[in-house]
XYZ file of C-alpha atoms in Angstrom:
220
model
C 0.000 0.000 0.000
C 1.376 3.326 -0.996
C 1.272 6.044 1.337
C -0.760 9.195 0.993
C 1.367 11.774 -0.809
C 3.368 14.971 1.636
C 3.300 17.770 -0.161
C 1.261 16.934 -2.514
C 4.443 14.709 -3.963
C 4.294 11.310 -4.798
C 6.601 8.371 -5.691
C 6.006 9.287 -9.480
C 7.135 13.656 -8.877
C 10.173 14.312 -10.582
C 13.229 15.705 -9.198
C 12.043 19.507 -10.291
C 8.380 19.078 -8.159
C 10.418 17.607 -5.385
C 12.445 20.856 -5.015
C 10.188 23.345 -5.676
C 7.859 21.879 -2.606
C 10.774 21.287 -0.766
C 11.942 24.875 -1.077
C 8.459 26.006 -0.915
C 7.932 24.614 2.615
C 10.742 25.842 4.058
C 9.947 29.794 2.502
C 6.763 29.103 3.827
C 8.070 28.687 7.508
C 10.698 31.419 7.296
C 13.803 29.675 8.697
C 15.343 26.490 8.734
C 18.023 25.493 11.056
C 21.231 24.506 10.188
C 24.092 22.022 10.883
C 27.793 22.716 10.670
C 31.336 21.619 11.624
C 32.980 23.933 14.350
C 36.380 25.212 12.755
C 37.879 22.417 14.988
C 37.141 20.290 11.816
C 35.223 18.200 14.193
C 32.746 19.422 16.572
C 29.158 19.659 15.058
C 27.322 23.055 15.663
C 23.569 24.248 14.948
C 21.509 27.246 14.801
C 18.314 28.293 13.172
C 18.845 30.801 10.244
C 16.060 32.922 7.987
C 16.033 31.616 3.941
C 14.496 33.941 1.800
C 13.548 34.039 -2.272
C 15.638 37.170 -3.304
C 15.194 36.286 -7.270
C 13.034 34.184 -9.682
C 16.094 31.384 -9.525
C 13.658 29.264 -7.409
C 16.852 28.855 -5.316
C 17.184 29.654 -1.208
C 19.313 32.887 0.468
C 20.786 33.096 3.877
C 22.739 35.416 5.601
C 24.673 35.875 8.399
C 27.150 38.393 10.142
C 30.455 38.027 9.533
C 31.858 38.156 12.924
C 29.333 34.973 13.364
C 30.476 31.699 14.133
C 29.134 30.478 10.748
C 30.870 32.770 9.044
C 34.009 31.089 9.980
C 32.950 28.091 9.496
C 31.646 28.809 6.097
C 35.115 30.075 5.247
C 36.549 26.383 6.743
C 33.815 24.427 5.012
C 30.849 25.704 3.094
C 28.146 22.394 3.119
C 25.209 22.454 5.725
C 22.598 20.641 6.512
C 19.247 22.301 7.117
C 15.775 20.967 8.253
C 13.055 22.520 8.847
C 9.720 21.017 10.289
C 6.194 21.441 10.978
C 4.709 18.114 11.205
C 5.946 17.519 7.887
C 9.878 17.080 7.754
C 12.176 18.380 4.962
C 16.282 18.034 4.754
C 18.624 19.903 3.085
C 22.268 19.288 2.394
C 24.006 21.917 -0.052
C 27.233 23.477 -1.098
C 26.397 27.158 -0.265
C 28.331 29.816 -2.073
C 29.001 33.785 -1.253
C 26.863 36.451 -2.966
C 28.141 40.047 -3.844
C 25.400 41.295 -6.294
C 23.616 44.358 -5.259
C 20.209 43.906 -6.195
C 20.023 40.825 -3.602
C 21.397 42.718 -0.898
C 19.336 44.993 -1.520
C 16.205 42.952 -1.810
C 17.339 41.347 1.323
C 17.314 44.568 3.352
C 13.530 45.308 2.312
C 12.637 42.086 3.106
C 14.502 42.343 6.554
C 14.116 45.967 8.153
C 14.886 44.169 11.584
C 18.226 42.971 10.397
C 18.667 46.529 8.478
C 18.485 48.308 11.789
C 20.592 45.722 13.596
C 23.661 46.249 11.399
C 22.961 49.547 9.666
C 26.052 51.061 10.954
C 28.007 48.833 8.244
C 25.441 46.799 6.389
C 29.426 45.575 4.769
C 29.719 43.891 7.754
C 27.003 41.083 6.533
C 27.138 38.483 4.091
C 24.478 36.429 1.646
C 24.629 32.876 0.295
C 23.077 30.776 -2.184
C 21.855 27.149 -1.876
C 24.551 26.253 -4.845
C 23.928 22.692 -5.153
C 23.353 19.498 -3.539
C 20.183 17.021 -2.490
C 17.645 16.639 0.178
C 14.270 14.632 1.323
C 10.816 14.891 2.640
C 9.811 12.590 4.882
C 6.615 12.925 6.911
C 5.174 10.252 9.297
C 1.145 10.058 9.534
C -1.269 9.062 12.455
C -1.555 5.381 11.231
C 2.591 5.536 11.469
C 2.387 5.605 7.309
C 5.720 7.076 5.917
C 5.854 9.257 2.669
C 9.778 9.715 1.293
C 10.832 11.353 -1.264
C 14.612 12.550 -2.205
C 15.829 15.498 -4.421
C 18.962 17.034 -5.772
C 19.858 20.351 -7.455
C 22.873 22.203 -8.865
C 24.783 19.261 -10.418
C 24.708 17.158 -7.672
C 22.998 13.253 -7.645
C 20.484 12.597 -4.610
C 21.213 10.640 -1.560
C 20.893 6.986 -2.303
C 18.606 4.918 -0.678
C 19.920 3.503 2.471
C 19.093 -0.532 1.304
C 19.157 -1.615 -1.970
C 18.175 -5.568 -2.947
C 21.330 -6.853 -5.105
C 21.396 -9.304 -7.431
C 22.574 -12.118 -4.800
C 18.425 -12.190 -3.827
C 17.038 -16.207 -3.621
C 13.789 -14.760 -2.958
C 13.488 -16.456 0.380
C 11.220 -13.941 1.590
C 12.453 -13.454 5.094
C 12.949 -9.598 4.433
C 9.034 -9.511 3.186
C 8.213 -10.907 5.935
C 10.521 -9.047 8.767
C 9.943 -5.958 7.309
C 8.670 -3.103 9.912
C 6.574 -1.316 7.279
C 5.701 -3.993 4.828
C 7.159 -1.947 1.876
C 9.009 -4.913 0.420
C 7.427 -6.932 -2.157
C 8.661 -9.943 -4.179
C 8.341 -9.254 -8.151
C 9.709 -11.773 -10.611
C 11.166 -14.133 -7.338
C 12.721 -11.781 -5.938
C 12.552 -9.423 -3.231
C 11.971 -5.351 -3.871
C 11.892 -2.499 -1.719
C 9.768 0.143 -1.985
C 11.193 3.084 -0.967
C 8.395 5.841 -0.776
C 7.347 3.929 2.284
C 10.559 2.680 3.693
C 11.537 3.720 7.246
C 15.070 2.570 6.749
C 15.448 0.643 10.191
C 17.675 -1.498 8.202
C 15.865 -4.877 9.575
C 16.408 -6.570 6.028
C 19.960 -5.853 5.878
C 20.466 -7.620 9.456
C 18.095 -10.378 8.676
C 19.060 -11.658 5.231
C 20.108 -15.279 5.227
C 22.496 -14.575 1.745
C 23.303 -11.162 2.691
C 21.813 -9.943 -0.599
C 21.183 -6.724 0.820
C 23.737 -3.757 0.722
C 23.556 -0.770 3.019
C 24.447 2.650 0.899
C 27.029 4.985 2.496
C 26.805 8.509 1.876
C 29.221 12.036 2.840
């Protein structure tokens, strides 16, 4: 059974619907907060940050001081992750990239008077960036403990694979149909498929294949 769709978005959306809701949702809420690595190369760090539409690129703005924290660490390594949440959950991982033109900066000061009056002794002293590429998910959890999933990329850059992928070793012994938390694998033509709209990715199948048929993705 396939889960209701979150966002409107279903297993059949294509990569451009996926972003635009994704983007969409977060605009809508008006911040999403963000991951980084402390310059220590090691320690992770988080804060919550406005995004804003400054063109007709589709793409997502943030800025930030640069006497911040994430300043620094943009300057040591510029990839974040970002969520942001409101029953319905979507992730963001991107390269983001410095922006000098005028006629954002500008845009972003009308859209942010607050900010304007915070820094308008040196508005020099702030900096914008872009959302330059990279991939992300939404992933929402219903009432009746349904999931909807469904991954993204922009800018050049592939999605996230899916965390468990069936390989060709399958018997089609059924033990992962049948183990499965979510009932999202099927068997098609003897063999044993995973469905990943619906997929929690507890990774029961993995650990309970007898052939060991089933490979677990890694992703940076």
């Amino acid at each position: 059974t396939v889960s209701p769709p979150a966002l409107g978005l279903t297993p059949g959306s294509s990569n451009e619907e996926i972003l635009r809701a994704t983007f969409d949702f977060a605009h809508s809420l008006g911040y999403m907060t963000f991951a980084t690595t402390a310059v220590d190369g090691k320690t992770p760090t988080v804060r919550a940050l406005e995004v804003h539409y400054l063109d007709d690129s589709g793409i997502l703005y943030v800025g930030a001081s640069r006497g911040k924290h994430f300043y620094d660490e943009m300057e040591r390594s510029p990839v974040v992750s970002a969520m942001a949440v409101n029953i319905i959950a979507v992730r963001v991982t991107a390269r983001l990239e410095k922006v000098f033109d005028k006629p954002l900066y500008d845009r972003y000061w009308e859209l942010n008077q607050g900010t304007k009056k915070m820094y308008h002794k040196d508005l020099s002293n702030f900096q914008l960036y872009r959302f330059a590429a990279g991939d992300g998910e939404v992933f929402h959890v219903y009432e009746d403990d349904a999931i909807a999933r469904v991954r993204f990329s922009f800018g050049g850059a592939s999605p996230r694979p899916w965390s468990y992928e069936i390989g060709d070793g399958c018997t089609g012994c059924g033990t992962c149909v049948e183990r499965c938390m979510m009932d999202t694998i099927q068997m098609k033509d003897g063999r044993a498929e995973i469905q990943h709209y619906g997929c929690n990715e507890c990774g029961i199948c993995f650990n309970s294949c007898p052939v060991h048929a089933i490979r677990k993705q890694e992703f940076v």
